[in-house]
Amino acid sequence: MKIILTQEVSGLGGPGDIVEVKDGYGRNYLLPQGFAISWTKGAEKQVTVIRRARAAREIRDLGHANEVKAQIEGLKVNLTARAGNGGRLFGSVTPGDVVDAVKAAGGPSLDRRRLELPGAIKSIGSHQVRVKLHPEVTARFDLKVVPGK
């Protein structure tokens, strides 16, 4: 089955890639989850639009990735979250919350899917967060979760 990926799929490719997969994998997983669309001649024309959006969002090259890494690692990122007694949060910190906190701290806009959180963040304190900017470049920064609201 020929499909066009709309999102990054580990082991297959990125948005806009045309790949061949087993029928069951495509029909039962990729298409219902919204990770891909069926390949047709008309849909292939949409690939250019998907690739253009991907290029605008993506890190240009290794040098650019290192610049962004230096910028991220120099940030002091604080995130305010509601917490109860003992420092336990009401809910947990999501990758979207972390992206907003990085932007508020003066950092670059990041893709939440590239963040690697150390499990579920459910307590106040300092947590190590990794961002995979490029296949060869990973940035690390400390996220300080403070009680508030």
Short mmCIF file of C-alpha atoms in Angstrom, two decimals:
data_model
loop_
_atom_site.label_atom_id
_atom_site.label_comp_id
_atom_site.label_asym_id
_atom_site.label_seq_id
_atom_site.Cartn_x
_atom_site.Cartn_y
_atom_site.Cartn_z
CA MET A 1 0.00 0.00 0.00
CA LYS A 2 1.38 3.40 -0.99
CA ILE A 3 0.78 6.24 1.48
CA ILE A 4 1.89 9.81 2.07
CA LEU A 5 3.06 10.59 5.60
CA THR A 6 1.58 13.71 7.23
CA GLN A 7 3.60 13.45 10.45
CA GLU A 8 6.95 12.10 11.61
CA VAL A 9 6.72 8.30 11.99
CA SER A 10 9.67 6.56 13.61
CA GLY A 11 11.31 4.12 11.23
CA LEU A 12 9.34 5.29 8.19
CA GLY A 13 10.05 8.94 7.49
CA GLY A 14 8.81 12.47 7.90
CA PRO A 15 5.92 14.58 6.63
CA GLY A 16 5.58 14.55 2.86
CA ASP A 17 7.43 11.27 2.32
CA ILE A 18 5.77 8.73 0.03
CA VAL A 19 6.33 5.24 1.45
CA GLU A 20 5.22 1.69 0.78
CA VAL A 21 3.84 -0.17 3.84
CA LYS A 22 1.94 -3.38 4.51
CA ASP A 23 -1.81 -3.03 3.91
CA GLY A 24 -2.83 -3.78 7.51
CA TYR A 25 -0.33 -1.34 9.03
CA GLY A 26 -1.52 1.43 6.74
CA ARG A 27 -5.27 0.74 6.99
CA ASN A 28 -5.46 -0.11 10.68
CA TYR A 29 -2.90 2.24 12.22
CA LEU A 30 -1.41 5.00 10.06
CA LEU A 31 -4.58 6.21 8.34
CA PRO A 32 -6.95 6.16 11.39
CA GLN A 33 -4.35 7.88 13.62
CA GLY A 34 -3.91 10.66 11.04
CA PHE A 35 -0.23 9.89 10.49
CA ALA A 36 -0.75 9.37 6.75
CA ILE A 37 -3.13 9.81 3.83
CA SER A 38 -3.75 7.41 0.97
CA TRP A 39 -1.63 7.95 -2.11
CA THR A 40 -3.40 9.26 -5.20
CA LYS A 41 -2.23 11.50 -8.01
CA GLY A 42 -4.17 14.39 -6.49
CA ALA A 43 -2.77 13.74 -3.02
CA GLU A 44 0.74 13.66 -4.44
CA LYS A 45 0.30 17.32 -5.40
CA GLN A 46 -0.33 18.09 -1.71
CA VAL A 47 3.12 16.70 -0.91
CA THR A 48 4.74 19.95 -2.03
CA VAL A 49 2.57 21.92 0.41
CA ILE A 50 3.42 19.51 3.25
CA ARG A 51 7.15 19.65 2.44
CA ARG A 52 7.11 23.46 2.29
CA ALA A 53 5.56 23.63 5.77
CA ARG A 54 8.09 21.06 7.02
CA ALA A 55 11.03 23.07 5.66
CA ALA A 56 9.83 26.26 7.37
CA ARG A 57 9.63 24.46 10.71
CA GLU A 58 12.79 22.41 10.50
CA ILE A 59 16.31 23.19 11.57
CA ARG A 60 18.23 24.07 8.39
CA ASP A 61 21.53 22.29 8.98
CA LEU A 62 24.00 21.12 11.60
CA GLY A 63 25.41 24.63 12.16
CA HIS A 64 21.94 26.06 12.74
CA ALA A 65 21.13 23.20 15.11
CA ASN A 66 24.25 24.00 17.17
CA GLU A 67 23.24 27.69 17.33
CA VAL A 68 19.77 26.77 18.58
CA LYS A 69 21.32 24.32 21.07
CA ALA A 70 23.55 27.05 22.53
CA GLN A 71 20.55 29.37 22.78
CA ILE A 72 18.38 26.75 24.54
CA GLU A 73 21.07 25.62 26.97
CA GLY A 74 21.67 29.21 28.06
CA LEU A 75 18.04 29.68 29.14
CA LYS A 76 16.60 29.58 32.63
CA VAL A 77 13.18 28.04 32.05
CA ASN A 78 10.58 28.34 34.81
CA LEU A 79 7.09 26.87 34.62
CA THR A 80 4.35 27.81 37.06
CA ALA A 81 1.86 25.05 37.83
CA ARG A 82 -0.83 24.46 40.43
CA ALA A 83 0.43 22.25 43.25
CA GLY A 84 -0.96 20.82 46.44
CA ASN A 85 0.66 20.05 49.76
CA GLY A 86 3.96 18.19 49.51
CA GLY A 87 4.82 19.65 46.09
CA ARG A 88 2.58 17.36 44.08
CA LEU A 89 1.03 18.91 40.95
CA PHE A 90 -2.64 18.84 40.04
CA GLY A 91 -2.17 16.97 36.76
CA SER A 92 1.17 16.87 35.01
CA VAL A 93 3.39 19.02 32.81
CA THR A 94 2.86 18.39 29.08
CA PRO A 95 5.30 18.97 26.22
CA GLY A 96 3.07 21.84 25.08
CA ASP A 97 3.50 23.52 28.48
CA VAL A 98 7.28 23.16 28.20
CA VAL A 99 7.32 24.68 24.69
CA ASP A 100 5.30 27.67 25.96
CA ALA A 101 7.68 28.09 28.92
CA VAL A 102 10.74 28.05 26.62
CA LYS A 103 9.13 30.67 24.38
CA ALA A 104 8.24 32.82 27.44
CA ALA A 105 11.87 32.57 28.64
CA GLY A 106 13.02 34.12 25.35
CA GLY A 107 13.95 30.91 23.59
CA PRO A 108 13.16 29.75 20.06
CA SER A 109 9.87 28.19 19.07
CA LEU A 110 10.18 24.40 19.33
CA ASP A 111 8.18 21.48 18.02
CA ARG A 112 6.60 19.69 21.00
CA ARG A 113 7.09 16.32 19.31
CA ARG A 114 10.88 16.75 19.51
CA LEU A 115 10.87 17.12 23.32
CA GLU A 116 11.91 14.18 25.47
CA LEU A 117 10.55 14.56 29.00
CA PRO A 118 11.94 12.41 31.82
CA GLY A 119 8.65 10.54 32.29
CA ALA A 120 5.59 12.33 33.61
CA ILE A 121 6.48 15.51 35.47
CA LYS A 122 4.11 15.52 38.44
CA SER A 123 6.08 17.38 41.11
CA ILE A 124 7.67 20.76 41.68
CA GLY A 125 11.43 21.10 41.41
CA SER A 126 14.05 20.88 38.70
CA HIS A 127 13.70 18.41 35.83
CA GLN A 128 16.11 17.67 32.96
CA VAL A 129 14.48 18.02 29.52
CA ARG A 130 16.06 17.00 26.19
CA VAL A 131 15.24 18.41 22.75
CA LYS A 132 16.27 16.50 19.64
CA LEU A 133 17.07 19.34 17.23
CA HIS A 134 18.89 17.36 14.55
CA PRO A 135 19.84 13.68 14.20
CA GLU A 136 23.29 14.57 15.56
CA VAL A 137 22.37 17.40 17.98
CA THR A 138 20.45 17.09 21.24
CA ALA A 139 20.05 20.04 23.60
CA ARG A 140 19.49 19.65 27.34
CA PHE A 141 18.11 22.22 29.74
CA ASP A 142 16.73 22.35 33.27
CA LEU A 143 13.03 23.01 33.64
CA LYS A 144 12.20 24.44 37.05
CA VAL A 145 8.59 23.78 38.01
CA VAL A 146 7.40 26.21 40.67
CA PRO A 147 4.06 26.24 42.52
CA GLY A 148 1.64 28.99 41.68
CA LYS A 149 -1.74 29.99 40.32
#
